[in-house]
Amino acid sequence: MQKDKAGQEIEAFGWIDRIRNLGGLVFVDLRDRTATLQIVIDPKDIPAAKELGLQDCILALGKVRERPGAQKNPKMTTGNVELEVSKIEVLGKSKVPPFVVESDVKANEDLRLRYRYLDLRREPMQQAIIFRHQIITAMREYLNKNDFIEIETPILTRSMPEGARDYLVPSRLYKGKFYALAQSPQMYKQLLMVAGFERYYQIARCMRDEDPRHDRQPEHTQIDMEMSFVDEEDVVTIAEGMFAHILKTVSNQELNTPFLRLTYKQVIERYGTDKPDLRFEMEIIDVKEIFKEKNFPPFKDKQEIRGLVIKDGGAISRKEFDTLNEQAKELGLAGIFWCKRDEKFSGSIAKLMDEDIAAELKLEKGDLLVISAGDDKVFSFLGSLRNDIATKLKLHKQGFEFLWVYDFPLFELDKETETYAPCHHIFSQPKQEDIKYLDTDPLKVHGRLYDLVCNGNELASGSIRNHNRQIQEKLFGIVKMDPTKYTMLLDALEYGAPPHGGIAPGIDRIVMVLAGLKSIREVIAFPKTTTAQGLMENIPDQVTPQQLKDLHIKTD
Ligand code: ASP
């Protein structure tokens, strides 16, 4: 509301964020979804003003007036005006809130989650949730324009583990039988392709009973999509177009497409992770050739000798080196070794260094070289060090660095159980040229898989699927999954299944990254804690013995 409203009589509905008594007048900050407005009440005319409390929901009637020059507040969108109140009505009285509802909240997260409806009144939360809505709207706009059809699929489905544990729902009508909550619409979207819908999408809730982890939720939301008669290029082009449209719509930013593409092998070797953050450089370098002749016992016979050149010699303290050394050894690596270049070389491998090596490594004055050696764990070790150092030295550039990672192995080996597991999920198609290894060496098989990564976050993953029953059955066999759980898909593949593929960008994470926030809980209206509890709902919780009896469940 601006000066042009001055003189108008208005009604303002909202919540009280702040109350100040000044010079016999009561000044109230009244906030609604759109803005905060200063209202001024004279308690001589309206005695109820004295009773007002923080977070009361009120209606204020009055005349808008321009604030005197010195009292204008350029930080507020309505800062040029105020409301001279003639009448107030308390619509909903608030108890004293358990924490101060303010942008820069001091309360801990548990308290905020317990009273989430109050937490959501805070401006940053309102902005995040509205931003989420704008992103979802842009997604829908783009997909509708590109001929996709929004179709809902069941949440209550059969237990079909897709990689995580299922949430099970006991049946009352069928003793001892269970539904499961969908881990994703994967099966159904493939069936929709068999059914001939050709381009499908859905804002889909995915429920997975996974072990608690930072930034993982028992339920998350994806923009799930699937297309028929496509290959990788088609899916990638649609996804890039969608992200370009989102950024243009929500923040008027142009996104450069096509995005960079790197293979799984390249990202692991260069960044030590399959979701690299490209907002800073500092790639992992291969120093094996340089150091293998040096007769340095810790490097002897090591499969990998890799390092990082850090452009700030003080980036790691002696104490931190000791901790890193222990961590490396726990991983079975040779430890961590370092050399700082000043006037001379110093550090644990200074004696291995000379000017030629420094020139080859582009190790300049003031730089620090760190090296570790051992098996391929060296990559993840240096990859996480790379991230930590970037955070410490604030190396992240502004903006969004998108990339596609592709050419993933189809399987990974679970070293504990000595069994194969799908790298993504079991419905991805093996690369044609690798099918020959399915029987002999599954780890050599690459999948038609692609992940979209932005600023160190996996935003989406997808694949071209198997539309051939025999191949799909063979894959189930390799990972020892029971094909009878997927009969509906296997059967459908025998009735003219089209080639198809898709992707499922994770909405929570996308909103978090685009909003520049650190936790997905900041962009979900009612999230669970990291330990999968709902503090507001007080869940999980017990149910009555009768409810259990109805469901044929005995607990001890
Ligand atoms: N359903 C997959 C997932 O949730 C995504 C996909 O392959 O489209 O990860």
Coordinates of C-alpha atoms and ligand atoms in Angstrom, one line a residue:
M1 CA 0.0 0.0 0.0
Q2 CA 1.5 3.3 -1.0
K3 CA 0.9 7.0 -0.7
D4 CA -1.8 7.0 -3.4
K5 CA -4.0 5.2 -0.9
A6 CA -3.7 8.2 1.6
G7 CA -7.1 9.4 2.5
Q8 CA -8.9 6.2 1.8
E9 CA -11.0 4.3 4.3
I10 CA -9.9 0.7 4.5
E11 CA -10.4 -2.5 6.5
A12 CA -7.2 -4.3 7.4
F13 CA -7.2 -7.9 8.6
G14 CA -4.1 -9.4 10.1
W15 CA -2.0 -10.5 13.0
I16 CA -0.2 -8.3 15.5
D17 CA 3.6 -8.6 15.2
R18 CA 4.6 -5.6 17.4
I19 CA 3.0 -3.2 19.8
R20 CA 4.6 0.1 21.0
N21 CA 3.1 2.7 23.2
L22 CA 4.5 6.1 22.3
G23 CA 3.3 9.5 23.4
G24 CA -0.1 8.2 24.4
L25 CA -0.7 6.4 21.1
V26 CA -0.5 2.7 20.4
F27 CA 1.5 1.7 17.3
V28 CA 0.8 -1.8 16.1
D29 CA 2.5 -3.7 13.2
L30 CA -0.3 -5.5 11.6
R31 CA 0.9 -8.3 9.2
D32 CA -0.9 -10.4 6.7
R33 CA 0.4 -12.6 3.8
T34 CA 1.2 -9.6 1.7
A35 CA 2.8 -7.0 3.9
T36 CA 3.0 -5.4 7.3
L37 CA 1.1 -2.1 8.0
Q38 CA 1.6 0.3 10.8
I39 CA -1.6 1.1 12.5
V40 CA -2.0 3.9 15.0
I41 CA -4.7 3.7 17.7
D42 CA -5.6 6.3 20.2
P43 CA -6.6 4.5 23.4
K44 CA -8.6 7.4 24.5
D45 CA -11.0 6.8 21.7
I46 CA -10.5 3.0 21.6
P47 CA -9.8 1.7 25.1
A48 CA -9.6 -1.9 23.8
A49 CA -6.2 -1.0 22.3
K50 CA -4.7 -1.5 25.8
E51 CA -5.9 -5.1 25.7
L52 CA -4.2 -6.1 22.4
G53 CA -1.6 -8.8 22.5
L54 CA 1.0 -10.2 20.2
Q55 CA -0.4 -12.5 17.5
D56 CA -4.0 -11.5 18.1
C57 CA -5.9 -11.7 14.9
I58 CA -7.7 -8.4 14.4
L59 CA -9.7 -6.2 12.0
A60 CA -8.8 -2.6 12.0
L61 CA -10.9 0.0 10.2
G62 CA -9.6 3.5 9.5
K63 CA -8.1 6.0 7.2
V64 CA -4.8 5.7 5.4
R65 CA -2.6 8.7 6.0
E66 CA 0.9 9.6 4.8
R67 CA 3.5 9.3 7.5
P68 CA 5.3 12.5 8.4
G69 CA 8.7 12.7 6.6
A70 CA 11.0 11.5 9.4
Q71 CA 8.7 8.6 10.3
K72 CA 8.7 7.1 6.8
N73 CA 10.3 3.6 6.8
P74 CA 11.8 2.7 3.5
K75 CA 12.4 -0.9 4.7
M76 CA 8.7 -1.6 4.8
T77 CA 6.7 -1.9 1.6
T78 CA 4.0 0.2 3.3
G79 CA 6.5 2.4 5.1
N80 CA 5.2 5.7 3.6
V81 CA 1.8 5.3 5.1
E82 CA 0.0 4.3 8.3
L83 CA -3.6 3.6 9.3
E84 CA -5.3 6.0 11.6
V85 CA -7.7 3.5 13.3
S86 CA -11.3 4.4 14.0
K87 CA -12.4 0.9 15.1
I88 CA -10.8 -2.4 16.0
E89 CA -12.3 -5.8 16.4
V90 CA -10.4 -8.8 17.9
L91 CA -11.3 -11.7 15.7
G92 CA -9.1 -14.3 17.4
K93 CA -7.3 -13.6 20.7
S94 CA -3.9 -15.2 21.0
K95 CA -2.4 -16.8 24.1
V96 CA 1.1 -15.5 24.8
P97 CA 3.0 -17.3 22.0
P98 CA 5.6 -19.8 23.1
F99 CA 8.3 -18.0 21.1
V100 CA 8.6 -14.6 19.5
V101 CA 7.2 -14.7 16.0
E102 CA 9.8 -12.7 14.2
S103 CA 11.8 -13.0 11.0
D104 CA 15.1 -13.7 12.8
V105 CA 13.7 -16.4 15.0
K106 CA 15.5 -17.3 18.2
A107 CA 13.5 -20.3 19.1
N108 CA 15.0 -23.8 18.5
E109 CA 13.7 -25.9 15.6
D110 CA 11.8 -28.3 17.8
L111 CA 9.7 -25.5 19.4
R112 CA 9.1 -24.1 15.9
L113 CA 7.9 -27.4 14.6
R114 CA 5.7 -28.0 17.7
Y115 CA 3.9 -24.7 17.0
R116 CA 4.4 -24.8 13.2
Y117 CA 1.3 -22.7 12.5
L118 CA 2.9 -19.8 14.4
D119 CA 6.3 -20.5 12.8
L120 CA 4.6 -20.3 9.4
R121 CA 3.4 -16.8 10.2
R122 CA 7.0 -15.6 10.1
E123 CA 7.8 -13.7 7.0
P124 CA 10.7 -15.9 5.8
M125 CA 8.4 -19.0 6.1
Q126 CA 5.6 -17.3 4.3
Q127 CA 8.0 -16.3 1.5
A128 CA 9.4 -19.8 1.2
I129 CA 6.0 -21.4 1.0
I130 CA 4.7 -18.9 -1.5
F131 CA 7.9 -19.3 -3.5
R132 CA 7.3 -23.1 -3.5
H133 CA 3.8 -22.4 -4.8
Q134 CA 5.2 -20.2 -7.6
I135 CA 7.8 -22.9 -8.6
I136 CA 5.1 -25.6 -8.7
T137 CA 2.9 -23.3 -10.8
A138 CA 5.7 -22.7 -13.2
M139 CA 6.3 -26.5 -13.5
R140 CA 2.7 -27.1 -14.2
E141 CA 2.6 -24.3 -16.8
Y142 CA 5.6 -25.6 -18.6
L143 CA 4.5 -29.2 -18.7
N144 CA 0.9 -28.4 -19.7
K145 CA 2.3 -26.2 -22.5
N146 CA 4.4 -29.2 -23.6
D147 CA 1.5 -31.5 -24.0
F148 CA 1.9 -33.4 -20.7
I149 CA -1.2 -34.7 -18.9
E150 CA -1.5 -34.5 -15.1
I151 CA -2.7 -37.9 -13.7
E152 CA -3.0 -39.0 -10.1
T153 CA -1.8 -42.5 -9.1
P154 CA -2.6 -44.4 -6.0
I155 CA -0.8 -43.7 -2.7
L156 CA -2.2 -46.9 -1.2
T157 CA -0.5 -49.6 -3.2
R158 CA 1.3 -52.9 -2.9
S159 CA 4.6 -53.4 -1.2
M160 CA 7.1 -52.9 -4.0
P161 CA 10.4 -51.9 -2.5
E162 CA 12.1 -49.5 -4.9
G163 CA 15.2 -49.0 -2.9
A164 CA 13.9 -48.1 0.5
R165 CA 11.8 -49.8 3.1
D166 CA 8.0 -49.5 2.6
Y167 CA 5.6 -47.9 5.0
L168 CA 3.0 -50.6 5.5
V169 CA -0.7 -50.2 6.0
P170 CA -2.5 -53.1 7.6
S171 CA -5.8 -54.2 6.1
R172 CA -8.8 -54.4 8.4
L173 CA -10.9 -56.4 5.9
Y174 CA -8.2 -58.9 5.0
K175 CA -6.5 -60.3 8.1
G176 CA -2.7 -60.4 7.9
K177 CA -2.6 -58.5 4.6
F178 CA -1.0 -55.1 3.9
Y179 CA -1.1 -52.2 1.6
A180 CA 2.0 -50.1 1.3
L181 CA 2.4 -46.3 0.8
A182 CA 3.9 -45.6 -2.7
Q183 CA 7.6 -45.0 -2.6
S184 CA 7.1 -43.2 -5.9
P185 CA 4.6 -43.5 -8.8
Q186 CA 7.3 -45.4 -10.7
M187 CA 5.2 -48.5 -11.5
Y188 CA 2.1 -46.6 -12.3
K189 CA 3.8 -44.1 -14.5
Q190 CA 5.3 -46.9 -16.6
L191 CA 1.8 -48.5 -16.8
L192 CA 0.4 -45.1 -18.0
M193 CA 2.9 -45.3 -20.8
V194 CA 1.7 -48.8 -21.7
A195 CA -1.8 -47.4 -21.5
G196 CA -0.9 -44.9 -24.2
F197 CA -0.9 -41.5 -22.3
E198 CA 2.5 -40.7 -23.8
R199 CA 3.4 -37.7 -21.6
Y200 CA 2.4 -37.8 -18.0
Y201 CA 3.3 -35.7 -14.9
Q202 CA 2.1 -35.5 -11.3
I203 CA 3.1 -33.6 -8.2
A204 CA 3.7 -36.8 -6.3
R205 CA 4.2 -37.6 -2.7
C206 CA 6.8 -40.3 -2.1
M207 CA 6.8 -42.2 1.2
R208 CA 10.0 -44.1 2.2
D209 CA 10.8 -45.6 5.5
E210 CA 14.5 -44.8 5.4
D211 CA 17.0 -44.4 8.2
P212 CA 16.9 -40.8 9.5
R213 CA 19.5 -38.6 7.9
H214 CA 20.1 -34.9 7.8
D215 CA 17.7 -33.4 5.2
R216 CA 15.7 -36.5 4.5
Q217 CA 12.0 -36.7 5.1
P218 CA 9.8 -39.8 5.4
E219 CA 7.7 -38.2 2.7
H220 CA 8.9 -35.9 0.0
T221 CA 7.4 -34.4 -3.1
Q222 CA 8.5 -34.9 -6.7
I223 CA 7.4 -33.5 -10.0
D224 CA 7.2 -37.0 -11.5
M225 CA 7.2 -37.3 -15.2
E226 CA 7.3 -40.0 -17.9
M227 CA 7.4 -39.9 -21.7
S228 CA 7.0 -42.5 -24.4
F229 CA 9.0 -42.9 -27.6
V230 CA 11.9 -41.0 -26.2
D231 CA 15.6 -41.3 -25.6
E232 CA 17.8 -39.6 -23.1
E233 CA 18.0 -36.4 -25.1
D234 CA 14.3 -35.9 -25.1
V235 CA 14.0 -36.2 -21.3
V236 CA 17.0 -34.0 -20.7
T237 CA 15.7 -31.3 -23.1
I238 CA 12.3 -31.2 -21.4
A239 CA 13.9 -31.1 -17.9
E240 CA 16.2 -28.3 -18.9
G241 CA 13.4 -26.4 -20.5
M242 CA 11.4 -26.7 -17.3
F243 CA 14.2 -25.4 -15.1
A244 CA 14.8 -22.5 -17.5
H245 CA 11.1 -21.7 -17.4
I246 CA 11.0 -21.9 -13.6
L247 CA 14.0 -19.5 -13.2
K248 CA 12.6 -17.1 -15.7
T249 CA 9.2 -17.1 -14.1
V250 CA 10.1 -17.0 -10.4
S251 CA 13.3 -14.8 -10.5
N252 CA 13.5 -13.5 -14.0
Q253 CA 16.9 -15.2 -14.5
E254 CA 18.1 -16.7 -17.8
L255 CA 19.5 -20.1 -17.5
N256 CA 22.1 -21.3 -20.0
T257 CA 21.1 -24.5 -21.6
P258 CA 22.2 -27.1 -22.5
F259 CA 23.7 -27.9 -19.1
L260 CA 27.2 -29.3 -18.7
R261 CA 27.3 -33.1 -18.8
L262 CA 29.9 -35.3 -17.1
T263 CA 30.0 -39.0 -16.8
Y264 CA 29.8 -40.7 -13.4
K265 CA 33.5 -41.7 -13.7
Q266 CA 34.5 -38.1 -14.5
V267 CA 32.7 -36.6 -11.5
I268 CA 34.0 -39.2 -9.1
E269 CA 37.6 -38.7 -10.2
R270 CA 37.4 -34.9 -10.4
Y271 CA 35.1 -34.1 -7.4
G272 CA 34.9 -37.3 -5.4
T273 CA 31.1 -37.3 -5.4
D274 CA 28.3 -37.9 -7.9
K275 CA 26.7 -34.6 -6.9
P276 CA 29.6 -32.2 -7.3
D277 CA 29.3 -28.5 -6.4
L278 CA 30.7 -26.6 -9.4
R279 CA 30.4 -23.2 -7.8
F280 CA 34.2 -23.5 -7.1
E281 CA 37.0 -25.3 -8.8
M282 CA 39.7 -27.1 -6.8
E283 CA 39.4 -30.4 -8.7
I284 CA 41.0 -33.5 -7.4
I285 CA 44.2 -34.2 -9.3
D286 CA 46.0 -37.4 -10.1
V287 CA 49.6 -37.2 -8.7
K288 CA 50.4 -40.9 -9.0
E289 CA 52.8 -40.5 -11.9
I290 CA 54.6 -37.6 -10.2
F291 CA 55.1 -39.3 -6.8
K292 CA 55.3 -43.0 -7.6
E293 CA 59.0 -43.0 -8.3
K294 CA 59.8 -41.1 -5.0
N295 CA 60.2 -44.1 -2.8
F296 CA 57.9 -42.7 -0.2
P297 CA 56.7 -45.7 1.8
P298 CA 53.1 -44.6 2.4
F299 CA 52.6 -44.2 -1.4
K300 CA 54.2 -47.5 -2.3
D301 CA 51.9 -49.8 -4.3
K302 CA 48.9 -47.6 -3.8
Q303 CA 46.2 -47.9 -6.5
E304 CA 45.4 -44.2 -6.3
I305 CA 47.5 -41.2 -5.2
R306 CA 45.4 -38.1 -5.5
G307 CA 45.5 -34.6 -4.2
L308 CA 44.0 -31.1 -4.0
V309 CA 45.8 -27.8 -4.5
I310 CA 44.3 -25.3 -2.1
K311 CA 44.8 -21.7 -2.9
D312 CA 45.2 -20.7 0.8
G313 CA 48.0 -22.3 2.7
G314 CA 46.3 -21.7 6.0
A315 CA 43.1 -23.5 5.1
I316 CA 43.9 -26.5 7.3
S317 CA 45.4 -26.2 10.8
R318 CA 47.8 -28.7 12.3
K319 CA 45.1 -29.9 14.5
E320 CA 42.7 -30.4 11.6
F321 CA 45.4 -32.3 9.8
D322 CA 45.7 -34.7 12.7
T323 CA 41.9 -35.3 12.6
L324 CA 41.9 -35.8 8.9
N325 CA 44.9 -38.1 9.1
E326 CA 42.9 -40.3 11.5
Q327 CA 39.8 -40.2 9.4
A328 CA 41.8 -41.2 6.3
K329 CA 43.4 -44.1 8.2
E330 CA 40.0 -45.3 9.5
L331 CA 38.9 -45.5 5.8
G332 CA 41.9 -47.7 5.1
L333 CA 43.8 -44.9 3.3
A334 CA 47.5 -44.2 3.9
G335 CA 46.7 -40.9 5.7
I336 CA 46.9 -37.3 4.7
F337 CA 50.1 -35.7 3.5
W338 CA 50.8 -32.0 2.8
C339 CA 53.1 -29.5 1.5
K340 CA 52.9 -25.8 1.7
R341 CA 54.8 -23.6 -0.7
D342 CA 56.2 -20.3 0.7
E343 CA 59.8 -19.2 0.2
K344 CA 60.5 -22.9 0.7
F345 CA 58.4 -26.1 0.7
S346 CA 57.3 -27.1 4.2
G347 CA 55.1 -30.0 5.5
S348 CA 55.1 -33.8 5.7
I349 CA 56.0 -34.3 2.0
A350 CA 58.2 -31.2 1.6
K351 CA 61.2 -33.4 0.9
L352 CA 59.4 -35.0 -2.1
M353 CA 58.9 -31.6 -3.7
D354 CA 60.9 -29.6 -6.2
E355 CA 60.3 -26.6 -8.5
D356 CA 59.4 -28.8 -11.5
I357 CA 56.7 -30.7 -9.5
A358 CA 55.4 -27.4 -8.2
A359 CA 55.2 -26.0 -11.7
E360 CA 53.4 -29.1 -13.0
L361 CA 50.9 -28.9 -10.2
K362 CA 50.6 -25.2 -10.5
L363 CA 51.4 -24.9 -6.9
E364 CA 52.1 -21.2 -6.4
K365 CA 53.5 -19.3 -3.4
G366 CA 51.0 -19.5 -0.5
D367 CA 49.3 -22.6 -1.9
L368 CA 48.8 -25.9 0.0
L369 CA 49.0 -29.3 -1.6
V370 CA 47.2 -32.2 0.2
I371 CA 47.5 -35.8 -0.9
S372 CA 46.0 -39.1 0.1
A373 CA 46.7 -42.5 -1.2
G374 CA 45.0 -45.9 -1.2
D375 CA 42.0 -47.5 -2.9
D376 CA 39.1 -45.6 -4.5
K377 CA 37.9 -44.3 -1.1
V378 CA 40.5 -41.6 -1.7
F379 CA 38.0 -39.9 -4.0
S380 CA 35.2 -39.6 -1.5
F381 CA 37.6 -38.6 1.2
L382 CA 39.1 -35.8 -0.9
G383 CA 35.7 -34.9 -2.3
S384 CA 34.3 -34.2 1.2
L385 CA 37.5 -32.3 2.1
R386 CA 37.0 -30.2 -1.0
N387 CA 33.5 -29.2 0.1
D388 CA 34.6 -28.5 3.6
I389 CA 37.4 -26.2 2.5
A390 CA 35.2 -24.4 0.1
T391 CA 32.8 -23.7 2.9
K392 CA 35.6 -22.6 5.2
L393 CA 37.2 -20.3 2.6
K394 CA 33.8 -19.1 1.2
L395 CA 34.7 -20.1 -2.3
H396 CA 31.2 -20.6 -3.6
K397 CA 30.3 -18.3 -6.5
Q398 CA 26.8 -16.8 -6.7
G399 CA 24.3 -18.5 -9.0
F400 CA 23.3 -21.9 -10.0
E401 CA 25.7 -24.5 -11.5
F402 CA 23.6 -27.2 -13.1
L403 CA 25.1 -30.4 -14.6
W404 CA 23.9 -33.7 -15.8
V405 CA 25.7 -36.8 -14.5
Y406 CA 25.3 -39.8 -16.8
D407 CA 26.8 -43.2 -17.6
F408 CA 26.2 -44.6 -14.1
P409 CA 26.8 -48.2 -13.4
L410 CA 23.5 -50.1 -13.2
F411 CA 24.5 -52.0 -10.1
E412 CA 26.7 -51.6 -7.1
L413 CA 28.1 -54.3 -4.9
D414 CA 26.9 -54.3 -1.3
K415 CA 30.2 -55.3 0.2
E416 CA 28.7 -56.5 3.5
T417 CA 26.2 -58.9 2.0
E418 CA 28.1 -59.5 -1.3
T419 CA 25.0 -58.9 -3.2
Y420 CA 24.2 -56.5 -6.1
A421 CA 21.9 -53.6 -5.6
P422 CA 20.6 -51.2 -8.3
C423 CA 22.4 -47.9 -8.3
H424 CA 19.2 -46.0 -8.9
H425 CA 16.3 -48.3 -9.3
I426 CA 15.8 -51.6 -11.0
F427 CA 13.6 -50.3 -13.8
S428 CA 16.4 -48.6 -15.7
Q429 CA 17.5 -50.0 -19.0
P430 CA 21.1 -51.3 -19.3
K431 CA 23.1 -49.7 -22.1
Q432 CA 22.7 -51.8 -25.2
E433 CA 26.5 -52.4 -25.6
D434 CA 26.8 -53.7 -21.9
I435 CA 23.9 -56.2 -22.0
K436 CA 26.5 -58.9 -22.8
Y437 CA 27.9 -58.4 -19.3
L438 CA 24.6 -59.0 -17.5
D439 CA 25.4 -62.7 -17.0
T440 CA 29.1 -62.5 -16.5
D441 CA 30.0 -59.2 -14.8
P442 CA 27.0 -57.0 -13.8
L443 CA 29.3 -54.4 -12.3
K444 CA 30.5 -53.6 -15.8
V445 CA 27.0 -52.8 -17.0
H446 CA 26.1 -49.1 -17.3
G447 CA 22.6 -47.9 -17.2
R448 CA 20.7 -45.4 -19.3
L449 CA 20.6 -43.2 -16.2
Y450 CA 20.9 -39.5 -15.7
D451 CA 21.0 -37.3 -12.6
L452 CA 20.5 -33.6 -12.5
V453 CA 22.8 -31.8 -10.0
C454 CA 22.8 -28.2 -8.9
N455 CA 25.2 -26.6 -6.5
G456 CA 26.1 -29.9 -4.9
N457 CA 22.5 -31.2 -4.6
E458 CA 20.9 -34.0 -6.6
L459 CA 17.8 -32.4 -7.9
A460 CA 16.5 -35.2 -10.1
S461 CA 17.2 -38.6 -11.3
G462 CA 15.7 -40.6 -14.1
S463 CA 16.3 -43.2 -16.7
I464 CA 15.1 -44.9 -19.9
R465 CA 13.2 -47.9 -18.7
N466 CA 13.0 -51.5 -19.7
H467 CA 10.1 -52.2 -21.9
N468 CA 11.1 -55.7 -22.5
R469 CA 9.9 -58.3 -20.0
Q470 CA 12.9 -60.7 -20.4
I471 CA 15.5 -58.0 -19.6
Q472 CA 13.4 -56.7 -16.7
E473 CA 13.2 -60.2 -15.2
K474 CA 16.9 -60.7 -15.7
L475 CA 17.6 -57.5 -13.7
F476 CA 15.3 -58.6 -10.9
G477 CA 17.3 -61.9 -10.8
I478 CA 20.7 -60.1 -10.5
V479 CA 19.6 -58.1 -7.5
K480 CA 17.6 -61.1 -6.1
M481 CA 14.3 -59.1 -6.1
D482 CA 11.1 -61.2 -6.1
P483 CA 9.6 -60.6 -9.6
T484 CA 6.1 -61.8 -8.4
K485 CA 5.8 -58.4 -6.5
Y486 CA 6.0 -56.7 -9.9
T487 CA 3.7 -59.0 -11.8
M488 CA 1.5 -56.1 -12.9
L489 CA 4.4 -54.4 -14.6
L490 CA 5.9 -57.6 -16.1
D491 CA 2.5 -58.6 -17.5
A492 CA 1.9 -55.1 -18.9
L493 CA 5.2 -55.3 -20.8
E494 CA 3.8 -58.1 -22.8
Y495 CA 0.9 -56.0 -24.2
G496 CA 2.6 -53.6 -26.6
A497 CA 4.7 -51.6 -24.2
P498 CA 6.2 -48.5 -25.9
P499 CA 9.9 -47.4 -25.3
H500 CA 9.7 -44.9 -22.5
G501 CA 11.7 -43.0 -19.9
G502 CA 11.3 -40.2 -17.4
I503 CA 12.7 -38.3 -14.5
A504 CA 11.5 -37.1 -11.1
P505 CA 12.9 -33.8 -9.9
G506 CA 12.5 -33.4 -6.1
I507 CA 10.5 -30.4 -5.3
D508 CA 11.6 -29.8 -1.7
R509 CA 15.2 -29.7 -2.7
I510 CA 14.6 -27.6 -5.8
V511 CA 12.8 -25.0 -3.7
M512 CA 15.5 -25.1 -1.1
V513 CA 18.3 -24.6 -3.6
L514 CA 16.6 -21.9 -5.6
A515 CA 15.6 -20.1 -2.4
G516 CA 19.2 -20.3 -1.2
L517 CA 18.1 -22.1 2.0
K518 CA 20.1 -24.8 3.9
S519 CA 17.4 -27.2 4.9
I520 CA 14.4 -28.8 3.2
R521 CA 12.4 -28.3 6.4
E522 CA 12.4 -24.6 5.6
V523 CA 10.4 -25.1 2.5
I524 CA 7.9 -27.8 3.7
A525 CA 4.8 -26.5 5.5
F526 CA 4.6 -29.4 7.9
P527 CA 7.8 -31.3 7.9
K528 CA 8.9 -34.2 10.2
T529 CA 12.1 -33.9 12.3
T530 CA 15.3 -35.6 11.2
T531 CA 14.3 -38.5 13.3
A532 CA 11.0 -38.9 11.5
Q533 CA 8.7 -37.5 14.2
G534 CA 5.8 -35.0 13.8
L535 CA 6.2 -32.8 16.8
M536 CA 3.0 -30.9 16.2
E537 CA 0.9 -34.0 15.6
N538 CA 2.8 -35.9 18.2
I539 CA 3.5 -38.8 15.8
P540 CA 4.2 -41.7 15.6
D541 CA 1.8 -42.4 18.5
Q542 CA 0.0 -45.3 20.1
V543 CA -3.5 -46.2 19.0
T544 CA -6.2 -47.8 21.0
P545 CA -6.3 -51.6 21.7
Q546 CA -9.5 -51.7 19.7
Q547 CA -7.9 -50.1 16.6
L548 CA -5.1 -52.7 16.8
K549 CA -7.7 -55.5 17.2
D550 CA -9.6 -54.3 14.2
L551 CA -6.4 -54.5 12.2
H552 CA -5.5 -57.9 13.6
I553 CA -2.3 -56.6 15.1
K554 CA -0.8 -57.8 18.4
T555 CA 2.1 -55.8 20.0
D556 CA 4.0 -56.8 23.0
Ligands
ASP1 N1 10.9 -43.0 -9.5 C1 12.3 -42.5 -9.5 C2 12.7 -42.0 -8.1 O1 11.8 -41.7 -7.3 C3 12.5 -41.4 -10.5 C4 12.5 -41.8 -11.9 O2 13.3 -42.8 -12.2 O3 11.7 -41.2 -12.7 O4 13.8 -41.9 -7.8

